[in-house]
Short mmCIF file of C-alpha atoms and ligand atoms in Angstrom, two decimals:
data_model
loop_
_atom_site.label_atom_id
_atom_site.label_comp_id
_atom_site.label_asym_id
_atom_site.label_seq_id
_atom_site.Cartn_x
_atom_site.Cartn_y
_atom_site.Cartn_z
CA MET A 1 -13.75 21.04 -12.50
CA SER A 2 -13.15 17.42 -12.95
CA ASN A 3 -9.70 17.73 -12.68
CA GLN A 4 -10.14 19.52 -8.92
CA PHE A 5 -12.61 16.53 -8.20
CA LEU A 6 -9.99 14.08 -9.09
CA TRP A 7 -6.83 15.37 -8.04
CA VAL A 8 -7.75 17.56 -5.06
CA ILE A 9 -11.25 16.40 -3.26
CA PHE A 10 -10.96 12.64 -4.13
CA PRO A 11 -7.37 12.38 -2.44
CA TYR A 12 -8.45 14.51 0.53
CA VAL A 13 -11.81 12.48 1.23
CA CYS A 14 -9.74 8.92 0.79
CA MET A 15 -7.53 10.30 3.45
CA ALA A 16 -9.88 11.57 5.81
CA VAL A 17 -12.06 8.39 5.63
CA PHE A 18 -8.66 6.73 6.08
CA ILE A 19 -7.96 8.44 9.25
CA VAL A 20 -11.54 8.67 10.85
CA GLY A 21 -12.31 5.28 9.74
CA HIS A 22 -9.41 3.82 11.87
CA ILE A 23 -10.30 5.74 14.86
CA PHE A 24 -14.11 4.43 14.40
CA ARG A 25 -13.13 0.94 13.96
CA TYR A 26 -10.33 0.82 16.61
CA ARG A 27 -13.02 2.18 19.40
CA HIS A 28 -15.92 0.30 18.24
CA ASP A 29 -14.55 -3.13 16.82
CA GLN A 30 -11.49 -4.17 18.26
CA PHE A 31 -12.34 -7.61 18.45
CA GLY A 32 -12.51 -7.92 14.97
CA TRP A 33 -8.97 -6.25 14.30
CA THR A 34 -7.60 -9.10 12.49
CA ALA A 35 -6.01 -10.35 9.49
CA LYS A 36 -8.26 -13.36 9.40
CA SER A 37 -5.61 -16.21 8.74
CA SER A 38 -6.48 -18.82 6.33
CA GLU A 39 -3.17 -20.58 6.86
CA PHE A 40 -5.23 -23.70 8.48
CA ILE A 41 -6.86 -24.36 5.08
CA GLU A 42 -4.08 -23.78 2.77
CA LYS A 43 -0.13 -23.13 3.75
CA LYS A 44 2.01 -23.39 0.73
CA GLN A 45 0.49 -20.68 -1.77
CA LEU A 46 0.19 -18.78 1.10
CA MET A 47 3.60 -18.77 2.21
CA ILE A 48 5.18 -18.09 -1.15
CA GLY A 49 2.48 -15.42 -2.22
CA SER A 50 2.76 -13.77 1.09
CA LEU A 51 6.58 -14.01 1.19
CA LEU A 52 6.74 -12.21 -2.34
CA PHE A 53 4.36 -9.55 -1.64
CA HIS A 54 5.64 -8.45 1.39
CA ILE A 55 9.70 -8.83 0.29
CA GLY A 56 8.42 -6.66 -2.45
CA ILE A 57 5.78 -4.15 -1.26
CA ILE A 58 8.42 -2.74 1.30
CA PRO A 59 11.06 -1.43 -0.93
CA VAL A 60 8.40 -0.10 -3.35
CA ILE A 61 7.04 1.73 -0.54
CA LEU A 62 10.45 3.15 0.15
CA GLY A 63 10.81 4.07 -3.54
CA HIS A 64 7.36 5.92 -3.43
CA VAL A 65 8.42 7.89 -0.43
CA ALA A 66 11.59 8.77 -2.22
CA GLY A 67 10.29 9.44 -5.63
CA LEU A 68 7.08 11.37 -4.64
CA GLY A 69 8.48 13.07 -1.41
CA ILE A 70 12.06 14.22 -2.67
CA PRO A 71 12.55 16.93 -4.88
CA LYS A 72 14.96 16.60 -7.92
CA GLU A 73 16.80 19.43 -6.63
CA TRP A 74 17.81 17.82 -3.38
CA THR A 75 19.04 14.44 -5.13
CA ARG A 76 20.87 16.39 -7.39
CA ALA A 77 22.39 18.37 -4.57
CA LEU A 78 23.65 15.00 -3.38
CA GLY A 79 25.15 14.06 -6.56
CA VAL A 80 22.70 12.08 -8.11
CA SER A 81 21.80 12.96 -11.28
CA ASP A 82 18.37 12.53 -12.83
CA HIS A 83 19.48 9.66 -15.34
CA MET A 84 21.03 7.82 -12.32
CA TYR A 85 17.77 8.44 -10.45
CA HIS A 86 15.41 7.37 -13.16
CA MET A 87 17.80 4.20 -14.09
CA GLY A 88 17.65 3.13 -10.20
CA ALA A 89 13.71 3.66 -10.09
CA VAL A 90 13.19 1.71 -13.48
CA TRP A 91 15.38 -1.29 -12.62
CA GLY A 92 15.02 -1.21 -8.80
CA GLY A 93 11.46 -0.27 -8.68
CA GLY A 94 10.68 -2.37 -11.76
CA PHE A 95 12.48 -5.59 -9.99
CA PHE A 96 10.70 -5.24 -6.77
CA GLY A 97 7.25 -4.20 -8.32
CA VAL A 98 7.38 -7.60 -10.54
CA VAL A 99 8.16 -9.39 -7.17
CA THR A 100 5.37 -7.57 -5.46
CA LEU A 101 2.98 -8.70 -8.80
CA ALA A 102 3.92 -12.06 -8.59
CA GLY A 103 3.22 -12.24 -4.91
CA MET A 104 -0.27 -10.73 -5.63
CA LEU A 105 -1.10 -12.94 -8.37
CA ILE A 106 -0.43 -16.05 -6.27
CA LEU A 107 -2.57 -14.48 -3.48
CA THR A 108 -5.43 -13.78 -5.62
CA ALA A 109 -5.41 -16.95 -7.59
CA ARG A 110 -5.43 -18.76 -4.29
CA ARG A 111 -8.30 -16.58 -2.82
CA PHE A 112 -10.31 -16.96 -5.90
CA THR A 113 -9.84 -20.80 -6.80
CA HIS A 114 -8.99 -22.62 -3.55
CA ARG A 115 -12.61 -23.71 -2.78
CA ASN A 116 -12.43 -23.74 1.17
CA VAL A 117 -10.23 -20.25 1.00
CA ARG A 118 -13.02 -18.85 -1.23
CA LYS A 119 -15.94 -20.12 1.24
CA LEU A 120 -14.18 -18.47 4.28
CA SER A 121 -13.31 -15.13 2.22
CA SER A 122 -16.06 -12.05 2.59
CA ALA A 123 -16.93 -10.05 -0.45
CA SER A 124 -14.46 -7.53 1.31
CA ASP A 125 -11.71 -9.66 1.02
CA MET A 126 -12.20 -10.41 -2.52
CA ILE A 127 -12.39 -6.75 -3.34
CA VAL A 128 -9.24 -5.80 -1.79
CA ASN A 129 -7.35 -8.73 -3.19
CA SER A 130 -8.53 -7.50 -6.71
CA LEU A 131 -7.83 -3.96 -6.27
CA LEU A 132 -4.46 -4.52 -4.66
CA LEU A 133 -3.45 -6.56 -7.98
CA PHE A 134 -4.78 -4.06 -10.09
CA ILE A 135 -2.68 -1.09 -8.42
CA VAL A 136 0.46 -3.26 -8.34
CA PHE A 137 -0.17 -4.35 -12.04
CA ILE A 138 -0.92 -0.99 -13.25
CA GLY A 139 1.98 0.44 -11.28
CA VAL A 140 4.54 -1.72 -12.87
CA TYR A 141 2.86 -1.27 -16.21
CA ALA A 142 3.09 2.55 -15.69
CA SER A 143 6.87 1.88 -14.57
CA LEU A 144 8.06 -0.49 -17.00
CA VAL A 145 5.80 0.41 -20.14
CA THR A 146 4.45 3.74 -20.07
CA ASN A 147 7.68 5.15 -18.95
CA ASN A 148 9.23 3.77 -21.94
CA LEU A 149 6.67 4.74 -24.56
CA ASN A 150 6.66 8.48 -23.53
CA PRO A 151 10.69 9.37 -23.29
CA GLY A 152 9.49 12.95 -22.40
CA PHE A 153 7.41 12.35 -19.34
CA ASP A 154 9.17 12.43 -15.89
CA TYR A 155 6.45 11.64 -12.92
CA ARG A 156 8.95 13.47 -10.82
CA ASP A 157 8.21 16.87 -12.65
CA SER A 158 4.49 16.17 -12.60
CA ILE A 159 2.94 13.91 -10.21
CA SER A 160 5.55 14.20 -7.43
CA VAL A 161 4.98 17.86 -7.49
CA TRP A 162 1.36 17.34 -7.43
CA PHE A 163 1.60 15.08 -4.36
CA ARG A 164 3.90 17.41 -2.43
CA SER A 165 1.26 20.11 -2.94
CA LEU A 166 -1.11 17.86 -1.43
CA LEU A 167 0.88 17.39 1.73
CA ILE A 168 1.33 20.94 2.32
CA PHE A 169 -2.28 21.87 1.89
CA ARG A 170 -1.76 24.00 -1.29
CA PRO A 171 -3.12 21.62 -4.14
CA GLU A 172 -2.21 22.12 -7.55
CA ALA A 173 -4.04 19.48 -9.60
CA GLY A 174 -2.76 21.01 -12.69
CA TYR A 175 0.50 19.07 -12.34
CA MET A 176 -1.63 15.86 -12.89
CA ALA A 177 -3.64 17.04 -16.32
CA ALA A 178 -0.73 15.63 -18.93
CA ALA A 179 0.23 12.50 -16.78
CA PRO A 180 -0.48 9.22 -18.89
CA LEU A 181 -3.56 7.35 -18.08
CA THR A 182 -1.89 4.69 -16.66
CA PHE A 183 -0.39 6.78 -13.91
CA LYS A 184 -3.73 8.32 -13.45
CA LEU A 185 -5.54 5.03 -12.74
CA HIS A 186 -2.54 3.90 -10.47
CA ILE A 187 -2.80 6.83 -8.31
CA LEU A 188 -6.66 6.97 -8.28
CA SER A 189 -6.83 3.11 -7.21
CA GLY A 190 -4.05 3.63 -4.80
CA PHE A 191 -6.05 6.43 -2.93
CA LEU A 192 -9.25 4.48 -3.30
CA ILE A 193 -7.55 1.44 -1.11
CA PHE A 194 -6.61 3.91 1.59
CA ALA A 195 -10.31 4.91 2.04
CA MET A 196 -11.31 1.19 2.12
CA TRP A 197 -8.18 0.23 4.50
CA PRO A 198 -9.97 0.64 7.85
CA PHE A 199 -12.87 -1.40 7.16
CA THR A 200 -10.95 -4.52 5.71
CA ARG A 201 -8.39 -6.77 6.69
CA LEU A 202 -5.75 -4.57 6.04
CA VAL A 203 -5.98 -3.07 9.49
CA HIS A 204 -3.45 -5.81 10.45
CA VAL A 205 -0.55 -3.87 8.97
CA TRP A 206 -0.72 -1.71 12.31
CA SER A 207 -0.60 -4.45 14.44
CA VAL A 208 2.49 -6.26 13.38
CA PRO A 209 3.88 -8.03 16.75
CA LEU A 210 7.03 -6.35 16.79
CA ASN A 211 7.81 -7.07 20.29
CA TYR A 212 7.23 -10.61 19.45
CA ALA A 213 10.83 -10.90 18.54
CA GLY A 214 12.52 -9.66 21.67
CA ARG A 215 10.00 -10.95 24.42
CA SER A 216 10.89 -13.94 26.46
CA TYR A 217 9.70 -17.13 25.49
CA ILE A 218 7.48 -17.57 28.83
CA LEU A 219 5.72 -14.54 30.40
CA TYR A 220 5.20 -14.71 34.11
CA ARG A 221 2.44 -12.46 35.50
CA ARG A 222 1.61 -11.91 38.77
CA SER A 223 -1.64 -13.18 40.25
CA PRO A 224 -4.16 -10.22 40.28
CA ALA A 225 -5.21 -11.37 43.57
CA LYS A 226 -1.97 -11.21 45.14
CA ALA A 227 -0.86 -8.21 43.35
CA GLY A 228 -3.88 -6.58 44.74
CA LYS A 229 -2.99 -7.21 48.38
CA ARG A 230 0.65 -5.87 48.18
C1 HEM B 301 -1.80 6.55 -3.37
C2 HEM B 301 -0.72 7.18 -3.85
C3 HEM B 301 0.34 6.76 -4.86
C4 HEM B 301 1.06 7.37 -5.88
C5 HEM B 301 0.93 8.86 -5.91
C6 HEM B 301 1.85 6.66 -6.58
C7 HEM B 301 2.71 6.69 -7.75
C8 HEM B 301 3.56 6.07 -8.08
C9 HEM B 301 4.05 6.34 -9.40
C10 HEM B 301 4.70 7.68 -9.88
C11 HEM B 301 4.75 5.14 -10.04
C12 HEM B 301 5.76 4.92 -10.77
C13 HEM B 301 7.19 5.06 -10.52
C14 HEM B 301 8.19 4.90 -11.66
O1 HEM B 301 8.09 5.34 -12.70
O2 HEM B 301 9.17 4.80 -11.28
C15 HEM B 301 4.39 4.07 -9.03
C16 HEM B 301 4.60 2.61 -9.18
C17 HEM B 301 4.11 1.63 -8.51
N1 HEM B 301 3.29 1.77 -7.60
FE1 HEM B 301 2.60 3.73 -6.69
N2 HEM B 301 1.34 5.27 -5.96
C18 HEM B 301 0.61 5.27 -4.88
C19 HEM B 301 0.02 4.12 -4.60
C20 HEM B 301 0.29 2.75 -4.45
C21 HEM B 301 0.01 1.72 -3.59
C22 HEM B 301 -1.36 1.52 -2.46
C23 HEM B 301 0.59 0.51 -4.26
C24 HEM B 301 0.52 -0.79 -3.63
C25 HEM B 301 -0.58 -1.38 -3.17
C26 HEM B 301 1.33 1.05 -5.12
C27 HEM B 301 2.30 -0.11 -5.62
C28 HEM B 301 3.16 0.40 -7.05
C29 HEM B 301 3.95 -0.50 -7.58
C30 HEM B 301 4.34 -2.00 -7.36
C31 HEM B 301 4.84 0.15 -8.72
C32 HEM B 301 5.71 -0.05 -9.93
C33 HEM B 301 6.90 -0.67 -9.07
C34 HEM B 301 7.75 0.77 -8.43
O3 HEM B 301 7.98 1.61 -9.78
O4 HEM B 301 7.99 1.07 -7.45
N3 HEM B 301 1.48 2.35 -5.28
N4 HEM B 301 3.58 4.44 -8.14
#
């Protein structure tokens, strides 16, 4: 029963809250949809921490998509042996995981110890920061330490199969039963952050100003009155 709750009900509830929460927030709180920059209070630590976090998290996300989404048989068919994949995941994932962790440590220390940044922060900012730090720490720990302590365990044979079973709406909680505790904690806290996402500053992720790079320096707009006459 608890397996069903943790590995079927909980993940689906988190993802439902993630989707419905975003729709709700977008419809009711567009003016509050912001990253709430604190750059004008403290710049240096923010720049280093944020840069490290973002440089690390993008390859880590791509690693998750590959490791959780692509079955072993497919990578084998492409000529990538399980050992090669594992080495790539441990060294590549480990490296970018540590970069992400370093960024998160700087950002969290800054938020908790810089007096004015702390004053500007809401409870939600503090919780999101701490939870992200926990997720990243335990993910790196699972990847670099737990994997080495349990050489017989391969997350691609268990966690990844479970994850894909959720995606196709035929959940198989049993695949998670033998996963080490650190992986379990990482995944549960990972889903929890998805449920919190729409109600926090994390919504800024969906508002990256991609058109900014290509747009002209000065934007000329037709006066609404003249445009109306035409
Ligand atoms: C919610 C579903 C998630 C699942 C199923 C999941 C699964 C995993 C697994 C299986 C590993 C170990 C990979 C290995 O041993 O090579 C891992 C590592 C890691 N995860 Fe996650 N994760 C999830 C969410 C997240 C989130 C939300 C974050 C960041 C905010 C995150 C950050 C990391 C990091 C930094 C590592 C260590 C580096 C790496 O191996 O890529 N994960 N995750």
